mmCIF file of C-alpha atoms in Angstrom:
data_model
loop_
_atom_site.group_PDB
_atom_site.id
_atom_site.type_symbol
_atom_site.label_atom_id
_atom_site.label_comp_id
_atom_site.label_asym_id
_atom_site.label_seq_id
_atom_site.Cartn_x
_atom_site.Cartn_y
_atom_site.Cartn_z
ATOM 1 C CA UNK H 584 -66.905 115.955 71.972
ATOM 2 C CA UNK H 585 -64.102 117.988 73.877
ATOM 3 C CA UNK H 586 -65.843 121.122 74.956
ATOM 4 C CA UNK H 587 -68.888 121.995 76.493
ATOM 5 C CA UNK H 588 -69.933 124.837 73.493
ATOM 6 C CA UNK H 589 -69.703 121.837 70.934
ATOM 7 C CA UNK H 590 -72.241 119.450 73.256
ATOM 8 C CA UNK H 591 -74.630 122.534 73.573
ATOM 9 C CA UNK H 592 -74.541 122.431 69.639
ATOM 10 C CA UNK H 593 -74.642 118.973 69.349
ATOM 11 C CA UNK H 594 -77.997 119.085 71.869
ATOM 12 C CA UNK H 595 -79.228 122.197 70.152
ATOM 13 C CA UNK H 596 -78.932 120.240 66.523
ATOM 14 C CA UNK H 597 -80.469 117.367 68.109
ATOM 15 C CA UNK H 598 -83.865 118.841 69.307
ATOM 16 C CA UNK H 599 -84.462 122.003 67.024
ATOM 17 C CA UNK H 600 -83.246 120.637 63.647
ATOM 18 C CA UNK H 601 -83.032 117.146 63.251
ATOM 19 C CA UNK H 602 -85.670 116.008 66.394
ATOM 20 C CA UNK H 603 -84.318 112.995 67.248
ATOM 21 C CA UNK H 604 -84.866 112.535 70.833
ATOM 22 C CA UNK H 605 -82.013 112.197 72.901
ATOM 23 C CA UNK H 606 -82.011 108.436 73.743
ATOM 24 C CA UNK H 607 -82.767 107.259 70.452
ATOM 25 C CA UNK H 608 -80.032 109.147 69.237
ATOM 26 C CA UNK H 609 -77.438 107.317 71.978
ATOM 27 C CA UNK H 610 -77.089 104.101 69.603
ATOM 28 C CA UNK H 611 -72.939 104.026 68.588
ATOM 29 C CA UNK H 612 -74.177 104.022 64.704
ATOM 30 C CA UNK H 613 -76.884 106.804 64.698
ATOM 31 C CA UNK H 614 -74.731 109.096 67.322
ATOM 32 C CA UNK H 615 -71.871 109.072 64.647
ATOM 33 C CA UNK H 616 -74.278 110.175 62.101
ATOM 34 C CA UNK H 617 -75.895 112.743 63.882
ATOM 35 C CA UNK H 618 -72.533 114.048 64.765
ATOM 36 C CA UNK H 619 -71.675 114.621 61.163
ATOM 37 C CA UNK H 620 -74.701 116.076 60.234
ATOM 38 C CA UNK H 621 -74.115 118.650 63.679
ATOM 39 C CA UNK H 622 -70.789 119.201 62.578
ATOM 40 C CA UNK H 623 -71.756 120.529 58.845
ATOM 41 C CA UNK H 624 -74.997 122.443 60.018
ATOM 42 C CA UNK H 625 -72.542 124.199 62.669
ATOM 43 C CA UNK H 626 -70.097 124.854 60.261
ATOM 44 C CA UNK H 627 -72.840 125.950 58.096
ATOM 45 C CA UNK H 628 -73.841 128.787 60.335
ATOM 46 C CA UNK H 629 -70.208 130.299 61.001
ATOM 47 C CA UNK H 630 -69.861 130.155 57.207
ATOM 48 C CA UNK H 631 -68.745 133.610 55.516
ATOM 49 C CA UNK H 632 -72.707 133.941 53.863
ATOM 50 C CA UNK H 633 -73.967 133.317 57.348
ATOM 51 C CA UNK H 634 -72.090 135.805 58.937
ATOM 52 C CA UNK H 635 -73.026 138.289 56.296
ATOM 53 C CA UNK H 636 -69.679 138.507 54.347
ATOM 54 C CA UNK H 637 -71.207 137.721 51.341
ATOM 55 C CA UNK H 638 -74.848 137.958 49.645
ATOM 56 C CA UNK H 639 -76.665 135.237 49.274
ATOM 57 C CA UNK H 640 -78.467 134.045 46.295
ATOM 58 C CA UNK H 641 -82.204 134.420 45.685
ATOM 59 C CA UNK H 642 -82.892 130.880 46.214
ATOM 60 C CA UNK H 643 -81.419 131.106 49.751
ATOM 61 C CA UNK H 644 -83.128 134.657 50.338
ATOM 62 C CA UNK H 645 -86.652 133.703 49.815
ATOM 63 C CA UNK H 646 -86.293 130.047 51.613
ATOM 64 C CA UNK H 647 -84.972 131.938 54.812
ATOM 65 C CA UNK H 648 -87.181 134.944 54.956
ATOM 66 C CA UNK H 649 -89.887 132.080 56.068
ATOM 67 C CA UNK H 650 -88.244 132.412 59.193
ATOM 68 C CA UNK H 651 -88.689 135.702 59.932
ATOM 69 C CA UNK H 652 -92.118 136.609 61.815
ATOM 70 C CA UNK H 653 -93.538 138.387 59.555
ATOM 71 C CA UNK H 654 -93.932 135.432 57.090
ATOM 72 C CA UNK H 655 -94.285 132.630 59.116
ATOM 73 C CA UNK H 656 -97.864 130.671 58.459
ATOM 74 C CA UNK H 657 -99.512 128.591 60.726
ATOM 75 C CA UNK H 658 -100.479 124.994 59.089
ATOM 76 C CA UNK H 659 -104.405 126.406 59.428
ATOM 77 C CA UNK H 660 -102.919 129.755 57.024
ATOM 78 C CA UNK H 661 -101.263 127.328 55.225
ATOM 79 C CA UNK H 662 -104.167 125.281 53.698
ATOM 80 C CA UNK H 663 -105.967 128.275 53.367
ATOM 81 C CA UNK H 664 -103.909 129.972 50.861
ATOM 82 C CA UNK H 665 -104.210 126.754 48.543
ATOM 83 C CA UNK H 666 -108.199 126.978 48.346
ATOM 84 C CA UNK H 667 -109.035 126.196 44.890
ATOM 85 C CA UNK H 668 -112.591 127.475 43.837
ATOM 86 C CA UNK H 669 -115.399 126.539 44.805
ATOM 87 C CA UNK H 670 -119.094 127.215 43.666
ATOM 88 C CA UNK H 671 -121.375 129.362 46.174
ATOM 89 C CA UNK H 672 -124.021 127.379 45.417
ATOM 90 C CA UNK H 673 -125.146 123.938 44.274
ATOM 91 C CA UNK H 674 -125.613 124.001 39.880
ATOM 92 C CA UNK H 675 -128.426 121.558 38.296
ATOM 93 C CA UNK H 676 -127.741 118.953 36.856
ATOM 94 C CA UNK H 677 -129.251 120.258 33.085
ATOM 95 C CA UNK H 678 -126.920 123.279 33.485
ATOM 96 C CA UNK H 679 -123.972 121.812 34.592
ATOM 97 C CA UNK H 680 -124.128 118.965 31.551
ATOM 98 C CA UNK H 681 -123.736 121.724 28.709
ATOM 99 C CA UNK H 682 -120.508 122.771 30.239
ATOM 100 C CA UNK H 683 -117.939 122.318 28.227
ATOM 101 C CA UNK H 684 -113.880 122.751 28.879
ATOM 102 C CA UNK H 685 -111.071 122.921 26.508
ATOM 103 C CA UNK H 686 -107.713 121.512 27.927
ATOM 104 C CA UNK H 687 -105.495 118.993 27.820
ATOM 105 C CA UNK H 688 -105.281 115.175 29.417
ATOM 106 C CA UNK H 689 -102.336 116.190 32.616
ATOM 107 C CA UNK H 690 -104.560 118.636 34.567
ATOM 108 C CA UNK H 691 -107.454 116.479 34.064
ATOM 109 C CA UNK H 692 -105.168 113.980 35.544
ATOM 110 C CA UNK H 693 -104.708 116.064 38.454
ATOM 111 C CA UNK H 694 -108.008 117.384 39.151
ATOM 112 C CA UNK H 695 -109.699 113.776 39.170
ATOM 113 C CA UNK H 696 -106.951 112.902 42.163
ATOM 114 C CA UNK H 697 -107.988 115.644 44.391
ATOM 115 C CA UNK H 698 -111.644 115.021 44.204
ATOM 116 C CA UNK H 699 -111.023 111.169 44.652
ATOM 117 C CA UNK H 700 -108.435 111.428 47.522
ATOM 118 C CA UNK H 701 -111.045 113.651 49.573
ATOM 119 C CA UNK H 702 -112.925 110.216 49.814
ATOM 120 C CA UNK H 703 -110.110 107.570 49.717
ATOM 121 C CA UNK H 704 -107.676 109.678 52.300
ATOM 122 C CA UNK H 705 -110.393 112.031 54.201
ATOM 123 C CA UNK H 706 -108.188 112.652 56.864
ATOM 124 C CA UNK H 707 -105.354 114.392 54.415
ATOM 125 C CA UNK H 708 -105.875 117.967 54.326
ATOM 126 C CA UNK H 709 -105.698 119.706 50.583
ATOM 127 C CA UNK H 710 -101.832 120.572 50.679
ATOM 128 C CA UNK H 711 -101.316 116.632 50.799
ATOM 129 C CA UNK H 712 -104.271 115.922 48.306
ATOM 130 C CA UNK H 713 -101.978 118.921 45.597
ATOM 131 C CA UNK H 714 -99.053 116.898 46.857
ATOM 132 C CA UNK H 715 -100.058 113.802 45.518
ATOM 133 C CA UNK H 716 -102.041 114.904 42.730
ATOM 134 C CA UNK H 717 -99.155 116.237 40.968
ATOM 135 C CA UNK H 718 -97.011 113.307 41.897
ATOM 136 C CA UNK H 719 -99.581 111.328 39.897
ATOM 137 C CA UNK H 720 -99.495 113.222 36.912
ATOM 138 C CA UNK H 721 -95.761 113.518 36.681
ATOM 139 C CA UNK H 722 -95.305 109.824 37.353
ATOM 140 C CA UNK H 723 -97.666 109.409 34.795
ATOM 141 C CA UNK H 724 -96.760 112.039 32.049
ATOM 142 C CA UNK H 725 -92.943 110.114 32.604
ATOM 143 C CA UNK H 726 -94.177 106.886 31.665
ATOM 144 C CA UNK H 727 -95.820 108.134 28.405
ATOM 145 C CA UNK H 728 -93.007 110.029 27.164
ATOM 146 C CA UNK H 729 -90.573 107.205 27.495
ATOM 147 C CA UNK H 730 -93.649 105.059 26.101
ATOM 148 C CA UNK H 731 -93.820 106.960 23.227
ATOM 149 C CA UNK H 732 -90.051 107.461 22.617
ATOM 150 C CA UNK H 733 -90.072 111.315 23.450
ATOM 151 C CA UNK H 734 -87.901 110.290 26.174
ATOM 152 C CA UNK H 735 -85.450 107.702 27.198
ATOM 153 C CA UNK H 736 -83.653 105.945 30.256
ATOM 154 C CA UNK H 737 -85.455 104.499 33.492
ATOM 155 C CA UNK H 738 -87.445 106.706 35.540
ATOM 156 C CA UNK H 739 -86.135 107.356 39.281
ATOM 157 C CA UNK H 740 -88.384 105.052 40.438
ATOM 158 C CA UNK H 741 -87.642 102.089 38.387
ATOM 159 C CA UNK H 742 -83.877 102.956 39.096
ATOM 160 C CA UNK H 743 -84.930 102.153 43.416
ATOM 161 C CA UNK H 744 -84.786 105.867 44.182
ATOM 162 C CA UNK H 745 -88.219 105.839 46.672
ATOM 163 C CA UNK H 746 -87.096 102.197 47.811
ATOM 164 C CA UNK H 747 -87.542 102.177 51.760
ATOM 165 C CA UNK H 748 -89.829 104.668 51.251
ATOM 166 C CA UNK H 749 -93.754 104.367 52.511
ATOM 167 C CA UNK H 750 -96.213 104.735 49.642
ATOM 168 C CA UNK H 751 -99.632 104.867 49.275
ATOM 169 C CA UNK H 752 -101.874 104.214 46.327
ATOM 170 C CA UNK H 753 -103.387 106.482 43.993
ATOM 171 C CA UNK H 754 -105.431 105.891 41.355
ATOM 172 C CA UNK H 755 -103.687 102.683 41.102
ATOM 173 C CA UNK H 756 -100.183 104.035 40.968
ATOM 174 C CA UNK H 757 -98.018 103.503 44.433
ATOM 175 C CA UNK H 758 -96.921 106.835 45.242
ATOM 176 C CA UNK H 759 -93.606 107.179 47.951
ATOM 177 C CA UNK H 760 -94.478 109.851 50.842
ATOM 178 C CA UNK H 761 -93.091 111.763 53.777
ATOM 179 C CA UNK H 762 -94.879 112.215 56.527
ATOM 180 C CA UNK H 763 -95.510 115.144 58.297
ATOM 181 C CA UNK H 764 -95.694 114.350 61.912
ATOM 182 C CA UNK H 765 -96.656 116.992 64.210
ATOM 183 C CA UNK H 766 -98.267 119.187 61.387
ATOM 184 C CA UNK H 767 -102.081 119.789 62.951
ATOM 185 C CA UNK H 768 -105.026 121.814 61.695
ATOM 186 C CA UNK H 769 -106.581 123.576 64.484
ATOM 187 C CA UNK H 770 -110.141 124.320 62.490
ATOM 188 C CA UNK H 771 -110.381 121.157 60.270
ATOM 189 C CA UNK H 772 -114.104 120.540 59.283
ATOM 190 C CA UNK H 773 -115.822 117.744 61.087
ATOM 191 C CA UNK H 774 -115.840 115.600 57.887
ATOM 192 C CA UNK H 775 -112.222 115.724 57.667
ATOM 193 C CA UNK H 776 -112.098 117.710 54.629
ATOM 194 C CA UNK H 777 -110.138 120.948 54.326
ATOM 195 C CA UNK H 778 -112.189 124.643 54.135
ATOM 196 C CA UNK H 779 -112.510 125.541 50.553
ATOM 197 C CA UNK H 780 -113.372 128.815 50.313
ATOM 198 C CA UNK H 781 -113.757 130.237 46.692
ATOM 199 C CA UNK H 782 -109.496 131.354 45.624
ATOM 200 C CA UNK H 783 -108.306 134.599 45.714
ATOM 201 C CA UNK H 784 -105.414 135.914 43.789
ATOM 202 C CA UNK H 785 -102.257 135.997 46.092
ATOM 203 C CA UNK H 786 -99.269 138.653 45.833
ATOM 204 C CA UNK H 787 -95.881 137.370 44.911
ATOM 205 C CA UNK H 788 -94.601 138.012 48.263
ATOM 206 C CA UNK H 789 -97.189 135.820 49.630
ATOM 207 C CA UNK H 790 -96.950 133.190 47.186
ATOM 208 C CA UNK H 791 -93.099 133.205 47.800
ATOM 209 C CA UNK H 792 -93.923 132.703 52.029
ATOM 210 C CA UNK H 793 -96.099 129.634 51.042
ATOM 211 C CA UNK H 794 -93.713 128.384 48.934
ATOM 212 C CA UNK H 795 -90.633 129.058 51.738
ATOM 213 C CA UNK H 796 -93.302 127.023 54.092
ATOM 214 C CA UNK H 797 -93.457 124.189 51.972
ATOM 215 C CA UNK H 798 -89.663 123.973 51.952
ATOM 216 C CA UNK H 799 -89.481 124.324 55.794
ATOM 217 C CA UNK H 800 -92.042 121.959 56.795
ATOM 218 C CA UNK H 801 -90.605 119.420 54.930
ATOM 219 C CA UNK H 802 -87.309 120.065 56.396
ATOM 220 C CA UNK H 803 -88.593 119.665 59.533
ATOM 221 C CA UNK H 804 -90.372 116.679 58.771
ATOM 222 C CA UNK H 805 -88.677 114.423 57.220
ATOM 223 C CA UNK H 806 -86.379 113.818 59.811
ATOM 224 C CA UNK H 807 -89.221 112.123 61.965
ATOM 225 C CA UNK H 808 -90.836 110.063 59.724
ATOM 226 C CA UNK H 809 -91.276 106.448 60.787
ATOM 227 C CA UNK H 810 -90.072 103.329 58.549
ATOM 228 C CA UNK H 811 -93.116 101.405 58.529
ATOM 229 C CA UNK H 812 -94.392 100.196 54.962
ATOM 230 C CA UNK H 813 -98.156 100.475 55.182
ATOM 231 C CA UNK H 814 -100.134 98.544 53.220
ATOM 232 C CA UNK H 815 -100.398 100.971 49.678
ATOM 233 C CA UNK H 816 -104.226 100.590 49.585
ATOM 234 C CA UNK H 817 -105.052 100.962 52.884
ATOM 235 C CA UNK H 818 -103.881 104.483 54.465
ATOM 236 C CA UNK H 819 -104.796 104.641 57.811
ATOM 237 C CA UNK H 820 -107.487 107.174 59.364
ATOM 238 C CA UNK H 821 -104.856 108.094 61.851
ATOM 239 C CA UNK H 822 -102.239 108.538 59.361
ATOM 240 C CA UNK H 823 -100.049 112.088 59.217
ATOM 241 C CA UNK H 824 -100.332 114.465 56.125
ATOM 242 C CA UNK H 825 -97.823 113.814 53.807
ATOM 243 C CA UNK H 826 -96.133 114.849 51.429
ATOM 244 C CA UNK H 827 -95.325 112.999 47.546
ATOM 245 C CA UNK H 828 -92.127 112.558 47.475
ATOM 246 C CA UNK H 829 -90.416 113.883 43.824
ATOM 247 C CA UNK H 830 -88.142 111.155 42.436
ATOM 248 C CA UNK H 831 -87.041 112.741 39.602
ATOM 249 C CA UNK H 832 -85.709 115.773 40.905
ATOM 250 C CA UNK H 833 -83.715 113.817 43.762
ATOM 251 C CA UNK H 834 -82.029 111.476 41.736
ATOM 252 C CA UNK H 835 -81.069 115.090 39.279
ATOM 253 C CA UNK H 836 -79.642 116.700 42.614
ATOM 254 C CA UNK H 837 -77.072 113.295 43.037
ATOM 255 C CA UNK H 838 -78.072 112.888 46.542
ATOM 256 C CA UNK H 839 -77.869 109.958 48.031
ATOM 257 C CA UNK H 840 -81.284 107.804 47.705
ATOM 258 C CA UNK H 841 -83.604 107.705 51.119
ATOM 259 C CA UNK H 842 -82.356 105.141 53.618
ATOM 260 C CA UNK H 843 -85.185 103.219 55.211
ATOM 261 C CA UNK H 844 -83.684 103.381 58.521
ATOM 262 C CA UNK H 845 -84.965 105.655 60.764
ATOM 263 C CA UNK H 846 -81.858 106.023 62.498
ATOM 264 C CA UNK H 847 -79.876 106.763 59.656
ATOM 265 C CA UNK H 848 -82.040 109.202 57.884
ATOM 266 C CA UNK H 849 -82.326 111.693 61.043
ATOM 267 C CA UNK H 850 -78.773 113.137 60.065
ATOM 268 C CA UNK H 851 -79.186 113.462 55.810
ATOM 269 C CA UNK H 852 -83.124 113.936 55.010
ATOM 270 C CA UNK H 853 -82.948 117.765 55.302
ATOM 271 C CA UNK H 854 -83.255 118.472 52.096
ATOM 272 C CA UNK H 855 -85.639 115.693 50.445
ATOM 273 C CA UNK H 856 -88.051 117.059 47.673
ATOM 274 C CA UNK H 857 -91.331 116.991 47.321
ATOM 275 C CA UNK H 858 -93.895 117.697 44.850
ATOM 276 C CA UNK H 859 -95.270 121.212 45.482
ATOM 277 C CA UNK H 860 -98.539 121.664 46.228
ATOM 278 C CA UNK H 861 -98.459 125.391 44.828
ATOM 279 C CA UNK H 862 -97.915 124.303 41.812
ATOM 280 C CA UNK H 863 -100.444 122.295 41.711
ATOM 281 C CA UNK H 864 -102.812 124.596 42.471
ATOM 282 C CA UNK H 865 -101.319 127.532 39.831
ATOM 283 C CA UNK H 866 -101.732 124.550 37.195
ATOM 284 C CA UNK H 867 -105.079 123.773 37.805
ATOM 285 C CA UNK H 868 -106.082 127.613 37.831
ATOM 286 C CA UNK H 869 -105.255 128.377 34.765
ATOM 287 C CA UNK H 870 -105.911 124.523 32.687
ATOM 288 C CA UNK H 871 -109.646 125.019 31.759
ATOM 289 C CA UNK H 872 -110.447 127.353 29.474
ATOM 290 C CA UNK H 873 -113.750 127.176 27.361
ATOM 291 C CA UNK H 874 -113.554 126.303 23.614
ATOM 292 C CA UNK H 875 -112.597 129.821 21.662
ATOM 293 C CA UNK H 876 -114.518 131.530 19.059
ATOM 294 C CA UNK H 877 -113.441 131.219 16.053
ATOM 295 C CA UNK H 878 -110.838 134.026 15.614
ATOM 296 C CA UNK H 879 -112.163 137.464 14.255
ATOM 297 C CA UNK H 880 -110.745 138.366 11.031
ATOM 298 C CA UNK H 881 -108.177 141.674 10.569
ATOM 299 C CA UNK H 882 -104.604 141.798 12.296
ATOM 300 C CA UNK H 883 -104.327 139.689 15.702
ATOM 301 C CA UNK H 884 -104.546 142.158 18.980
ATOM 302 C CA UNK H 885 -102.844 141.035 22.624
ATOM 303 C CA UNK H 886 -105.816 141.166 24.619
ATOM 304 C CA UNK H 887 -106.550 143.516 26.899
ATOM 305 C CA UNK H 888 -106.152 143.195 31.081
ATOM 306 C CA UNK H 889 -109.934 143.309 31.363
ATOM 307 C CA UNK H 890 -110.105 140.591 29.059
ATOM 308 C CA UNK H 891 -107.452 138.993 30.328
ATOM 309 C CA UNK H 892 -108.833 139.215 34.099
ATOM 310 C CA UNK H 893 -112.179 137.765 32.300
ATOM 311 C CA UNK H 894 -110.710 134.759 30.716
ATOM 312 C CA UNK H 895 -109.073 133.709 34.286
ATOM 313 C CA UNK H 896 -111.934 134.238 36.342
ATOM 314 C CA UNK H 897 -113.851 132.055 33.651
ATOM 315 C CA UNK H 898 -111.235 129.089 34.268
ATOM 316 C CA UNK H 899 -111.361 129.347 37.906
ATOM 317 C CA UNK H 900 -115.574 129.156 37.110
ATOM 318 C CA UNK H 901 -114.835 126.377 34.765
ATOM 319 C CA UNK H 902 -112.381 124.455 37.150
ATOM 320 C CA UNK H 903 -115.396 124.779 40.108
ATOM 321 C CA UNK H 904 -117.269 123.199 37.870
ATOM 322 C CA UNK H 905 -115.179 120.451 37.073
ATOM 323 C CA UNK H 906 -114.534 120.122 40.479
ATOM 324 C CA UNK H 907 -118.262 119.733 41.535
ATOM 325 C CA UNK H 908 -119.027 117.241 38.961
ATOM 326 C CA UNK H 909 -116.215 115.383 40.402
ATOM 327 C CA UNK H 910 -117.659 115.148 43.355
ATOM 328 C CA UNK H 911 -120.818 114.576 42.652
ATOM 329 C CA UNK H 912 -119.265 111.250 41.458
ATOM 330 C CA UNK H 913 -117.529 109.953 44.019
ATOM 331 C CA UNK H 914 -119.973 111.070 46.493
ATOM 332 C CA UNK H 915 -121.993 108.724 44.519
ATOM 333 C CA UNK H 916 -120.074 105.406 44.667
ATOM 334 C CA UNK H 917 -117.560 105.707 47.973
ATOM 335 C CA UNK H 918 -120.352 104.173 50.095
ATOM 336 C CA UNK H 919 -120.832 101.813 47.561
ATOM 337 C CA UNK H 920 -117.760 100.534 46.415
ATOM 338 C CA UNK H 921 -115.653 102.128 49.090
ATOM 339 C CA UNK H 922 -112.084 103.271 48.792
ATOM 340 C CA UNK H 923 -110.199 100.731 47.862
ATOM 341 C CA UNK H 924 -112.502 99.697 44.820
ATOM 342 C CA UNK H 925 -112.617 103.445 44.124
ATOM 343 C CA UNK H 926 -109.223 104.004 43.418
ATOM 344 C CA UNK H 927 -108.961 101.097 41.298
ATOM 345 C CA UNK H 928 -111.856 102.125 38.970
ATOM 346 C CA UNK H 929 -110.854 105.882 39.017
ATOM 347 C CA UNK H 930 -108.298 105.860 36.252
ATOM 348 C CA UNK H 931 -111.304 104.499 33.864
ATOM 349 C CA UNK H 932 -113.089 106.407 34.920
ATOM 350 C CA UNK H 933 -110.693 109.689 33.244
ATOM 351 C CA UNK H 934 -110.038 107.615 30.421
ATOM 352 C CA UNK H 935 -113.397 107.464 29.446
ATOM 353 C CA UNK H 936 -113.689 111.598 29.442
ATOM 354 C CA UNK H 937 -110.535 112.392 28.870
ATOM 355 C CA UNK H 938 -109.770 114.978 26.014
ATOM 356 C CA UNK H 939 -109.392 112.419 22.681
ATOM 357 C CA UNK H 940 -105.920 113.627 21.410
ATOM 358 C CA UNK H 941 -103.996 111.909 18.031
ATOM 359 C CA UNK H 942 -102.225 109.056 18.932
ATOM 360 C CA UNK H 943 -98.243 109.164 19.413
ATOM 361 C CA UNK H 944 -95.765 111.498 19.784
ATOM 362 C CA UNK H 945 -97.926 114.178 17.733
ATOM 363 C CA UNK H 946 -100.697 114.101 20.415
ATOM 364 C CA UNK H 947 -98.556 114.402 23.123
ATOM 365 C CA UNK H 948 -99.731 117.434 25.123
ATOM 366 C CA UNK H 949 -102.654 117.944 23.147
ATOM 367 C CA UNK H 950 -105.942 119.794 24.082
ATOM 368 C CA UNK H 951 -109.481 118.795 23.134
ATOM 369 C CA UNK H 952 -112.695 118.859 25.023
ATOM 370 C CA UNK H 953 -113.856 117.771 28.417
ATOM 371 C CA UNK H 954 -117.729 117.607 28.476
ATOM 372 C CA UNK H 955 -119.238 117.751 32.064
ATOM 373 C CA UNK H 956 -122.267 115.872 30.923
ATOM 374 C CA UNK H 957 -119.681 112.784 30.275
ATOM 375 C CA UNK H 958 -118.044 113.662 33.606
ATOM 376 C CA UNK H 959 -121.911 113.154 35.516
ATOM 377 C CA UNK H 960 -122.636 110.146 33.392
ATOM 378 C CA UNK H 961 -120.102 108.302 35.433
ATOM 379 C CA UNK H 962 -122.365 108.482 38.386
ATOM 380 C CA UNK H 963 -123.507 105.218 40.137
#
């Protein structure tokens, strides 16, 4: 360091970017690191598309119009623009058990995590619960297509890509994580569970802000995370929200796998990715259907927006429902069983509703029926 603009830098890297306090960062090994790191994001910002020589891509567009005011949300704003519905009332049990959805296995998959980590990980708010809910399904929907020869090769994680990396367990699958240190809900319910209100559509421009957030609080993040491999069943009450951490697509970027040092991963985990919990949420909105009517006869007609606006408000109807049933089942066993137990029963627990599909590569990503009535039969 020869002049006093490039220590201000240096500092300035140091506590807004990477936030690595100052003394840790003294060591002879993790000072040379964070030094690199300074000198690219400095050289990054004096860069012709930072100066605004040239125009940059879309990509970079919507991740940096987070920053701007206007679109910044608050981790309270955050949750709430990932409610999924919710029903305004309780449902008996007679009506709820002729319910019946039309969908395939992955979504299923996905819904049955979020329900079960609201009793296994209370204290994770419902951007974490998406988070790993998806990471679930993906891990799993991986292993069955190599299974069943649709694909081939080792997935990331059998290749040591989330090695170093704290996991937790879900649904009987250990799951690598970030943690999100410093992210805190102001207005979390007293039970720990995040608000649900009942969804609302968003506009593009907001879902591209929640999506920018994502990005960012990640980035910020993941250079704080601690190193410390918890036990996988056992997530502690005073654990962070975290985030699943997506194998698959860091091993296709050809970054370097996660270090487990703390030290070292200050300066390079800027750019880690995660599973989105938006997309989580989008898949689950629009995954249960009800079983069509047989198709009228005559020439085929695009339905119209009303009818289109119908059939999505009846899966967001059809997912509360699915949702409640859910719940109603692992209210009924978590002070039973507790969570440990829990999570180890709750992949039998799909398997025994799950859609029936035909076996092998010709079923894969088929759709058949989900009967609530099965779904409340697995009640203690």
């Amino acid at each position: 360091m020869s002049t006093v603009t490039e220590v201000q830098a240096l500092l300035r890297f140091l506590s807004q970017e990477a936030k690595v306090p100052v003394p840790l960062a003294m060591d002879e090994k993790t000072a040379k690191q964070i030094l690199a790191a300074a000198k690219r994001a400095i050289k990054k910002r004096t860069s012709p598309s930072a100066t605004g020589e040239s125009t940059p891509s879309p990509s970079k567009r919507r991740k940096n119009s987070y920053n701007s005011p206007e679109h910044t949300l608050s981790p309270s704003q955050f949750e709430a623009s990932l409610a999924l519905p919710s029903l305004d009332s309780p449902i008996a049990d007679k009506e709820l058990e002729e319910v019946i959805l039309y969908t395939n296995r992955a979504p299923l998959v996905v819904a049955f995590c979020v329900q079960l980590l609201k009793y296994t990980m209370p204290s994770q708010p419902l951007s974490a619960r998406l988070s790993l809910a998806q990471a679930v399904m993906s891990t799993g929907a991986k292993s069955k297509a190599v299974h069943l020869g649709i694909q081939s090769g080792k997935s990331a994680e059998d290749e040591g890509w989330g090695e170093g990396q704290p996991v937790v367990r879900v649904m009987g699958r250990d799951m690598p994580v970030l943690r999100r240190w410093g992210y805190e809900l102001s207005d979390t319910p007293a039970d720990g569970e995040t608000a649900e209100p009942t969804a609302k559509k968003e506009t593009a421009e907001h879902g591209n802000s929640v999506a920018a957030y994502a990005d960012t609080q990640t980035t910020a993040t993941l250079a704080s995370q601690d190193t410390v491999k918890p036990d996988p069943t056992e997530p502690t009450e005073d654990s962070p929200p975290l985030w699943a951490l997506n194998l698959e697509t860091l091993r296709s970027t050809n970054a370097p796998p996660p270090v487990s040092s703390s030290s070292a991963t200050a300066a390079y985990t800027s750019s880690l990715p995660i599973h989105d919990p938006h997309s989580a949420r989008s898949y689950l909105l629009k995954s249960f259907p009800s079983p069509s009517s047989p198709p009228a006869e005559g020439p085929k007609k695009p339905p119209s927006k009303a009818a289109q606006s119908q059939q999505q408000e009846q899966k967001e109807r059809n997912l509360a429902l699915l949702l409640y049933a859910l719940d109603l089942v692992f209210r009924s066993w978590i002070d039973v069983i507790g969570p440990r137990e829990m999570d180890r029963r709750t992949w039998g627990w799909y398997v025994r509703v799950r859609p029936e599909v035909e076996a092998g590569q010709v079923g894969w990503g088929g759709k058949g029926e989900v009967r609530l009535g099965a779904v409340l039969a697995l009640r203690r």
